[in-house]
Amino acid sequence: MNEGRSGAPPRQFRLTGRPRGPYVAVPIRARSDPYPLPAHDPQPQMSLQVALRAVLPLVLLAGCVGGRLPSPAPRRLTLTDSLVPAPPREVGMSPEIQTRLDSIIPAAIAGGAAPGAAVAVGRYGRLVVLKGYGDTDWEQGRVTPRLFPVTDSTIYDLASLTKVVATTTAAMILEDEGKLQIDRPVAFYLPEFDDSSKAGITVRMLLTHRGGLEAFAPLYQTLRGREQYLQAINSRPLAYAPGTQTVYSDWDFILMQFIVEHITGEPLDRFVQERVFGPLGMSDTGYRPAAALRDRIAPTEVEPFRGGKVWGEVHDENAWALGGVSGHAGLFSSARDLAVFAQMLLNGGEYHGVRILRPETIARWTARQYPGSSRALGWDTPSPRSSAGHYFSPRSFGHTGFTGTSIWVDPQKDLFVVLLTNRVDPTRENERHIPLRRAVADAVQRAVLDAPLREWEEAP
C-alpha cells in the first residue's frame, strides 16, 4: 500500500458492507496508535504479522478487481410464464438502461427521426423497460385533432413486421399441425400459380426470399383484390432463377398469405386473431383497426392520391389495394403487445399457459438457412449494418418494418427489444430512424452485466 509522504503512518483499510451489495476495502483515518494490542498479548509483534498475513490477501484481491471483492452468488430467478415488471438489476442489467434510453430516444425525436417512439425491453421473463416518448404526430402539419403523447399502448402500423408476427407465425402453426410442408412447390397449394417458369418455386423459397420474384412493383396503381394480385404475380417475369439468390420481395409473403388462406379456408386476419393474438391477450393487435381506436394510432405518410396523411389505415400501398389485409403488411400493434409476442417466442412458444408453437419449430424457423444469407424462415438474423447493432448474437432473430418498426430477440441472453416509430410521418424520405434503431439495440446489449459484451457484427 502507498504510504503517502515520507514518515506518514500507513493508511489502514477496513471491510465495509453496502446494502445488498459486495464488500469493498476502504481507507479509514490513521490514528497515532492504530489498533493498540492488548497488554496481555505475550507476542504482540507475531500477532500483528499474523493479522497482516490474514488481511493483506483480501486487500490485494480488492485492489485487483477495482476495489471490490467477489459478489455473493446471485439468487436464482423464479420461472414466470408471463411478463412481470422488474427493475433491471434483478435480471442482470444496469439500472442506467432507462436513463440511457431517456437520452437516446428524445434526442432522435428532436433530430427529426420520428414524432414519437415506444420501446419495450425484456429479459428472463421480466419487463424492465416499457415506455413511450414524444407524440403520435408532429405539431406542424398534424392530422390528429390534438397532440397525443405516445404510450406503451399507442398503436403503430407494423409494415413488414406483419411478415413475421402474423404470416410466419401462421405458417409455423400449420407446419406443426402437419398441414404445411415447406419443401413442396407453391403450386401444390395454389393451383392458379401455374406459370411453367415458376413450377420449381417452393414454400421454403418464399419464406427465405429466394423464389426468383422481383423486389417490388406498384401493382396498386391498377389492381385490386386477391385474384388480380395472384394473377399478376403469376404472369410477371422472374427476376432471377429461383433458389440462386436472396432478393427481399413482398410478393413472397403475399403468396404466403394465399397459401395460409387456402389451407385454413379462412382469411389470414381471422386465423391469426383466433390462433395467436386472441389467445395471447394481444388486444391492440390486428388488421384494419376500428375507428374507435383512431386517437391511439400513430399516423404515417402524406399520400395525395389517398387524400392526405394516412391515419388509421395501412400505409403500404399494395396492402391497401388488397383491402388492408396482406401477408406482407397491414398489421397494427403496440409495444406492450409485441413484448408479449416476443416473450412467447423466448418461452419456446408458450405464454401464460397457452401454447402457440412448438419449441423445436421456433428454433428451426429462426435459424439461418443458407450460407451467405442472413435470412431464416420468415425471420432475419443480424448482419452488417442491420438494425440489430453490434452486439446481438448470431443466434438472434428479428425483423424491421418500413414505417420505422423493429423487433429483435436474443435467445442466448434471453433478451428482447421492441422499437416502434412512425418515421414515415410525413415522408418516407426520412431515414434518421436507422441510427436510432442501432443505438437502442446497442444500449440494451451494453446494459447486460452478467454476460460478456462481444461485438458480433461482421465487417460488411
XYZ file of C-alpha atoms in Angstrom:
460
model
C 0.000 0.000 0.000
C 1.179 3.521 -0.743
C 2.156 5.307 2.449
C 1.996 8.834 1.033
C 4.637 11.309 2.154
C 7.734 10.038 3.973
C 7.218 9.368 7.646
C 3.434 9.327 7.475
C 1.737 6.367 9.135
C 0.398 3.692 6.747
C -3.255 4.013 5.605
C -5.434 1.398 7.167
C -8.327 -0.410 5.466
C -11.462 -1.936 6.849
C -14.106 -4.063 5.165
C -17.464 -2.407 4.893
C -20.740 -3.677 3.509
C -23.241 -1.952 1.249
C -26.889 -2.937 1.411
C -27.383 -5.983 -0.842
C -24.000 -5.300 -2.449
C -20.414 -6.581 -2.407
C -17.846 -5.788 0.231
C -15.108 -3.299 -0.548
C -11.855 -2.238 1.105
C -11.966 1.432 2.101
C -9.382 3.670 3.842
C -10.009 4.886 7.394
C -8.445 7.813 9.190
C -4.988 6.980 10.663
C -4.566 7.306 14.396
C -1.459 7.851 16.496
C -1.818 4.360 17.913
C -3.930 2.367 15.483
C -5.358 -0.866 16.780
C -3.423 -0.973 20.123
C -2.575 -4.510 21.101
C -3.830 -5.952 24.381
C -1.279 -5.675 27.164
C -1.606 -9.349 27.975
C -0.580 -10.489 24.457
C 2.700 -12.316 25.030
C 3.815 -11.940 21.372
C 2.444 -8.654 20.082
C 4.675 -8.459 17.014
C 3.795 -12.013 15.984
C 0.072 -11.227 16.375
C 0.439 -8.202 14.124
C 2.228 -10.246 11.492
C -0.408 -12.945 11.621
C -3.145 -10.344 11.270
C -1.429 -8.703 8.311
C -0.941 -12.037 6.598
C -4.638 -12.718 7.006
C -5.868 -9.321 5.843
C -3.342 -8.430 3.152
C -4.563 -11.003 0.566
C -8.067 -9.600 0.915
C -6.849 -6.059 0.398
C -4.747 -7.053 -2.620
C -7.642 -9.002 -4.091
C -9.886 -5.998 -3.670
C -7.343 -3.839 -5.470
C -7.113 -6.313 -8.350
C -10.831 -6.135 -9.023
C -11.199 -2.395 -8.864
C -11.697 -2.137 -5.117
C -14.382 -4.838 -4.941
C -14.399 -8.298 -3.517
C -16.294 -11.052 -5.326
C -20.031 -10.535 -5.136
C -22.104 -13.087 -3.295
C -23.813 -15.633 -5.504
C -26.965 -14.088 -7.032
C -30.257 -15.560 -6.042
C -31.919 -17.791 -8.603
C -34.766 -16.200 -10.543
C -38.061 -17.996 -10.476
C -39.638 -19.039 -13.755
C -42.551 -16.990 -14.983
C -44.971 -17.985 -17.723
C -45.861 -14.367 -18.484
C -44.143 -10.998 -18.307
C -43.864 -9.273 -14.944
C -42.358 -5.801 -14.352
C -38.987 -5.830 -12.618
C -36.031 -3.498 -12.048
C -33.119 -4.051 -14.450
C -30.744 -5.152 -11.694
C -32.971 -8.141 -10.940
C -32.191 -9.584 -14.375
C -28.508 -8.715 -14.507
C -28.912 -5.398 -16.297
C -27.642 -1.960 -15.399
C -30.234 0.354 -13.837
C -28.827 3.021 -16.158
C -30.593 1.445 -19.160
C -33.660 3.618 -18.615
C -31.552 6.769 -18.281
C -29.652 5.858 -21.416
C -32.803 5.315 -23.452
C -34.224 8.528 -21.994
C -31.278 10.256 -23.641
C -31.072 8.412 -26.965
C -34.732 8.425 -27.994
C -35.683 12.038 -27.165
C -32.511 13.201 -28.924
C -33.527 11.257 -32.035
C -37.037 12.730 -31.900
C -35.572 16.221 -31.578
C -33.428 15.427 -34.610
C -36.479 14.523 -36.685
C -36.255 10.719 -36.659
C -39.981 10.455 -35.822
C -42.574 12.420 -33.849
C -42.558 9.720 -31.198
C -41.494 6.202 -30.294
C -42.399 3.332 -27.992
C -39.891 0.825 -26.631
C -40.114 -2.436 -24.716
C -37.176 -4.385 -23.267
C -37.473 -7.717 -21.507
C -35.161 -10.337 -20.051
C -35.726 -13.618 -18.222
C -39.477 -13.087 -18.382
C -39.195 -9.669 -16.743
C -40.248 -6.438 -18.399
C -37.561 -3.907 -17.497
C -38.476 -1.086 -19.897
C -41.889 -0.198 -21.331
C -42.240 3.440 -22.253
C -43.419 5.918 -24.837
C -41.669 9.091 -25.976
C -42.834 12.140 -27.885
C -46.174 12.374 -29.683
C -48.000 10.392 -32.337
C -47.790 13.256 -34.848
C -45.771 16.387 -35.491
C -47.338 19.689 -34.455
C -46.720 21.141 -37.892
C -48.986 19.502 -40.440
C -50.633 17.227 -37.912
C -53.753 15.332 -38.899
C -54.753 14.390 -35.356
C -57.210 16.762 -33.595
C -54.555 17.402 -30.952
C -51.156 16.054 -29.969
C -51.441 12.641 -28.350
C -48.442 11.548 -26.251
C -47.001 8.156 -27.170
C -47.576 5.456 -24.542
C -46.921 1.739 -24.342
C -50.406 1.215 -25.818
C -50.023 3.551 -28.795
C -50.855 1.566 -31.921
C -48.385 1.586 -34.794
C -48.585 0.371 -38.371
C -46.075 -2.503 -38.236
C -45.460 -2.655 -42.012
C -43.201 -5.676 -42.703
C -43.257 -6.886 -39.098
C -46.526 -8.330 -40.404
C -44.429 -10.912 -42.236
C -43.155 -12.464 -39.011
C -45.766 -11.610 -36.374
C -48.724 -12.740 -38.482
C -47.830 -14.676 -41.644
C -44.749 -16.588 -40.496
C -46.416 -17.491 -37.210
C -49.475 -18.773 -39.085
C -47.254 -20.895 -41.328
C -45.393 -22.306 -38.326
C -48.680 -23.327 -36.723
C -49.759 -25.093 -39.911
C -46.460 -26.941 -40.152
C -46.783 -28.009 -36.505
C -50.194 -29.434 -37.375
C -48.857 -31.282 -40.417
C -50.879 -29.163 -42.841
C -47.947 -27.353 -44.481
C -44.784 -28.845 -45.930
C -42.399 -26.060 -46.829
C -40.388 -28.018 -49.396
C -43.431 -28.592 -51.588
C -43.943 -26.385 -54.660
C -46.103 -23.324 -54.209
C -48.351 -24.673 -56.972
C -49.241 -27.643 -54.748
C -51.176 -25.247 -52.514
C -52.078 -22.652 -55.158
C -53.080 -24.391 -58.404
C -53.598 -20.966 -60.011
C -49.860 -20.335 -59.669
C -49.260 -22.312 -62.834
C -46.688 -20.407 -64.898
C -44.185 -23.025 -66.078
C -41.172 -20.851 -65.225
C -42.304 -20.828 -61.585
C -43.014 -24.536 -61.219
C -39.857 -25.069 -59.139
C -40.577 -22.374 -56.572
C -41.114 -23.948 -53.153
C -42.684 -22.575 -49.999
C -39.231 -22.559 -48.400
C -38.014 -20.272 -51.187
C -40.809 -17.816 -50.451
C -40.001 -17.816 -46.740
C -36.308 -17.114 -47.412
C -36.835 -14.644 -50.287
C -35.197 -16.919 -52.847
C -38.188 -17.509 -55.116
C -36.939 -15.553 -58.126
C -39.646 -12.894 -57.790
C -38.986 -9.198 -58.323
C -38.485 -6.996 -55.288
C -41.390 -4.627 -55.921
C -43.809 -3.212 -58.455
C -46.569 -0.601 -57.994
C -49.386 -3.019 -58.745
C -51.668 -0.947 -56.524
C -51.939 1.602 -59.297
C -54.151 -0.685 -61.375
C -55.015 -3.809 -59.360
C -57.436 -4.563 -56.530
C -58.035 -7.725 -54.535
C -56.653 -11.211 -54.145
C -57.454 -12.656 -57.557
C -55.909 -9.797 -59.522
C -52.731 -9.874 -57.421
C -52.307 -13.633 -57.726
C -52.800 -13.489 -61.469
C -50.306 -10.626 -61.822
C -47.598 -12.266 -59.676
C -48.072 -15.492 -61.616
C -47.703 -13.785 -65.005
C -44.859 -11.355 -64.288
C -41.403 -12.490 -65.442
C -38.898 -13.876 -62.968
C -36.123 -11.564 -61.812
C -33.607 -14.433 -61.394
C -33.512 -18.218 -61.334
C -35.324 -19.468 -58.205
C -33.033 -20.627 -55.441
C -29.914 -18.869 -56.757
C -30.127 -15.505 -54.966
C -31.714 -13.806 -51.994
C -33.848 -10.821 -53.021
C -36.276 -9.393 -50.480
C -39.734 -9.353 -52.085
C -43.186 -8.532 -50.796
C -44.645 -10.918 -53.377
C -43.200 -13.838 -51.399
C -45.404 -13.071 -48.435
C -48.450 -12.132 -50.416
C -48.227 -15.657 -51.811
C -47.678 -16.997 -48.269
C -50.923 -15.312 -47.246
C -52.754 -17.027 -50.081
C -51.246 -20.393 -49.077
C -52.342 -19.970 -45.445
C -55.830 -18.997 -46.537
C -56.049 -21.952 -48.947
C -55.086 -24.414 -46.194
C -57.239 -22.939 -43.440
C -60.226 -21.910 -45.536
C -60.441 -18.544 -43.782
C -58.896 -15.069 -44.177
C -55.437 -14.549 -42.707
C -56.613 -11.854 -40.296
C -59.267 -14.118 -38.810
C -56.903 -17.079 -38.493
C -54.177 -15.174 -36.604
C -56.744 -13.485 -34.389
C -58.217 -16.851 -33.405
C -54.935 -18.744 -33.084
C -52.379 -16.139 -31.965
C -53.493 -12.678 -30.872
C -56.681 -13.647 -29.077
C -55.139 -16.494 -27.033
C -52.160 -14.291 -26.095
C -54.384 -11.414 -24.992
C -52.868 -9.065 -27.592
C -55.864 -6.755 -27.678
C -54.058 -3.936 -29.507
C -53.034 -6.170 -32.411
C -54.866 -6.810 -35.647
C -55.604 -5.711 -39.177
C -57.908 -2.836 -40.103
C -58.209 -1.251 -36.634
C -61.607 0.007 -35.585
C -62.414 3.698 -35.980
C -62.833 3.958 -32.202
C -59.087 3.299 -31.808
C -58.041 6.099 -34.130
C -56.827 8.511 -31.437
C -54.407 5.821 -30.246
C -52.966 5.205 -33.732
C -49.820 6.946 -34.978
C -50.311 8.489 -38.447
C -47.912 7.687 -41.268
C -47.178 9.299 -44.624
C -48.800 12.046 -46.649
C -50.111 10.315 -49.798
C -52.020 12.746 -52.006
C -53.705 10.018 -54.064
C -55.267 8.742 -50.822
C -56.417 12.149 -49.648
C -53.510 13.306 -47.481
C -51.798 11.899 -44.418
C -52.686 8.237 -43.823
C -54.155 7.717 -40.358
C -55.787 4.555 -39.079
C -55.327 2.711 -42.386
C -52.446 0.613 -43.659
C -49.610 2.679 -45.091
C -48.331 0.111 -47.614
C -49.994 0.754 -50.957
C -50.148 -2.853 -52.120
C -51.620 -3.974 -48.805
C -54.162 -1.151 -49.136
C -55.086 -2.362 -52.648
C -55.555 -5.851 -51.190
C -58.185 -4.473 -48.810
C -55.929 -3.821 -45.813
C -55.146 -7.474 -45.093
C -51.960 -8.899 -46.580
C -49.217 -11.319 -45.708
C -46.515 -8.693 -46.153
C -48.041 -5.650 -44.407
C -51.210 -4.351 -42.787
C -50.857 -5.432 -39.157
C -51.128 -2.853 -36.347
C -49.892 -3.333 -32.793
C -48.423 -1.716 -29.671
C -45.169 -2.090 -27.753
C -46.920 -3.834 -24.872
C -48.486 -6.414 -27.190
C -45.257 -7.121 -29.080
C -43.480 -7.604 -25.755
C -45.902 -10.458 -25.070
C -45.279 -11.903 -28.537
C -41.501 -11.745 -28.107
C -41.682 -13.393 -24.693
C -43.851 -16.162 -26.124
C -41.021 -16.951 -28.537
C -38.400 -16.904 -25.769
C -40.649 -19.200 -23.719
C -40.495 -21.769 -26.501
C -43.901 -20.947 -27.963
C -45.952 -20.728 -24.778
C -47.276 -17.784 -22.767
C -49.445 -17.705 -19.666
C -50.334 -21.356 -20.060
C -51.265 -21.047 -23.748
C -49.134 -22.880 -26.298
C -48.917 -21.280 -29.743
C -45.877 -23.043 -31.230
C -43.542 -25.945 -30.518
C -40.055 -25.035 -29.201
C -38.273 -27.022 -31.911
C -40.270 -25.231 -34.596
C -39.155 -21.848 -33.266
C -35.526 -22.999 -33.116
C -35.579 -24.232 -36.708
C -37.511 -21.353 -38.260
C -35.348 -18.667 -36.632
C -32.004 -20.137 -37.774
C -30.159 -19.083 -40.926
C -30.987 -21.289 -43.863
C -28.268 -20.676 -46.453
C -24.580 -19.659 -46.455
C -24.107 -16.068 -47.482
C -27.623 -15.012 -46.484
C -28.905 -13.673 -43.182
C -32.401 -14.982 -43.850
C -34.109 -17.537 -41.637
C -37.601 -18.854 -42.396
C -39.598 -15.640 -42.462
C -37.286 -14.091 -39.901
C -33.981 -12.297 -40.406
C -30.770 -12.593 -38.379
C -28.088 -9.984 -37.582
C -25.982 -8.805 -40.496
C -23.574 -5.917 -41.117
C -25.179 -2.513 -40.524
C -28.509 -4.109 -39.591
C -30.891 -2.702 -37.000
C -29.593 -5.327 -34.537
C -26.498 -3.181 -33.942
C -23.127 -4.545 -32.864
C -23.892 -6.972 -30.053
C -26.909 -9.172 -30.790
C -25.561 -12.717 -31.015
C -25.542 -14.705 -34.280
C -28.372 -16.852 -32.914
C -30.577 -13.777 -32.576
C -33.513 -13.179 -34.890
C -35.688 -10.215 -35.738
C -37.211 -8.087 -38.465
C -37.906 -4.492 -39.387
C -40.849 -2.607 -40.858
C -40.746 0.168 -43.453
C -42.731 2.547 -41.252
C -39.915 2.513 -38.671
C -40.649 -0.552 -36.558
C -38.333 -3.339 -35.402
C -38.116 -6.320 -33.089
C -35.018 -8.295 -32.045
C -34.828 -11.401 -29.877
C -31.584 -12.834 -28.461
C -32.153 -16.370 -27.135
C -28.541 -16.566 -25.951
C -29.199 -13.788 -23.432
C -32.950 -14.414 -23.053
C -33.488 -10.833 -24.174
C -35.777 -8.881 -26.486
C -36.145 -5.285 -27.612
C -39.111 -3.772 -29.460
C -38.902 -0.309 -31.017
C -41.898 1.258 -32.738
C -41.831 4.569 -34.606
C -43.713 6.232 -37.447
C -40.631 7.612 -39.161
C -42.546 7.939 -42.485
C -44.575 10.806 -40.995
C -44.733 12.897 -43.117
C -42.412 11.347 -45.743
C -40.596 8.088 -46.446
C -37.515 10.080 -47.437
C -36.707 10.402 -43.723
C -34.030 7.852 -42.767
C -32.975 9.222 -39.394
C -34.523 6.168 -37.739
C -31.697 3.922 -38.975
C -29.056 5.071 -36.448
C -31.754 5.236 -33.765
C -32.538 1.530 -34.163
C -28.875 0.595 -33.825
C -28.321 2.922 -30.885
C -31.254 1.430 -28.959
C -30.129 -2.143 -29.706
C -26.578 -1.367 -28.587
C -27.716 0.412 -25.422
C -29.812 -2.579 -24.410
C -26.991 -5.046 -25.004
C -24.476 -2.846 -23.193
C -26.775 -2.827 -20.177
C -26.425 -6.607 -19.755
C -23.888 -7.029 -16.948
C -23.899 -10.771 -16.304
C -22.598 -11.771 -19.746
C -19.592 -10.621 -21.765
C -20.178 -7.798 -24.231
C -18.948 -9.179 -27.514
C -19.097 -7.393 -30.836
C -20.618 -9.924 -33.202
C -21.262 -7.629 -36.121
C -19.149 -8.678 -39.074
C -17.460 -6.178 -41.350
C -19.598 -5.536 -44.440
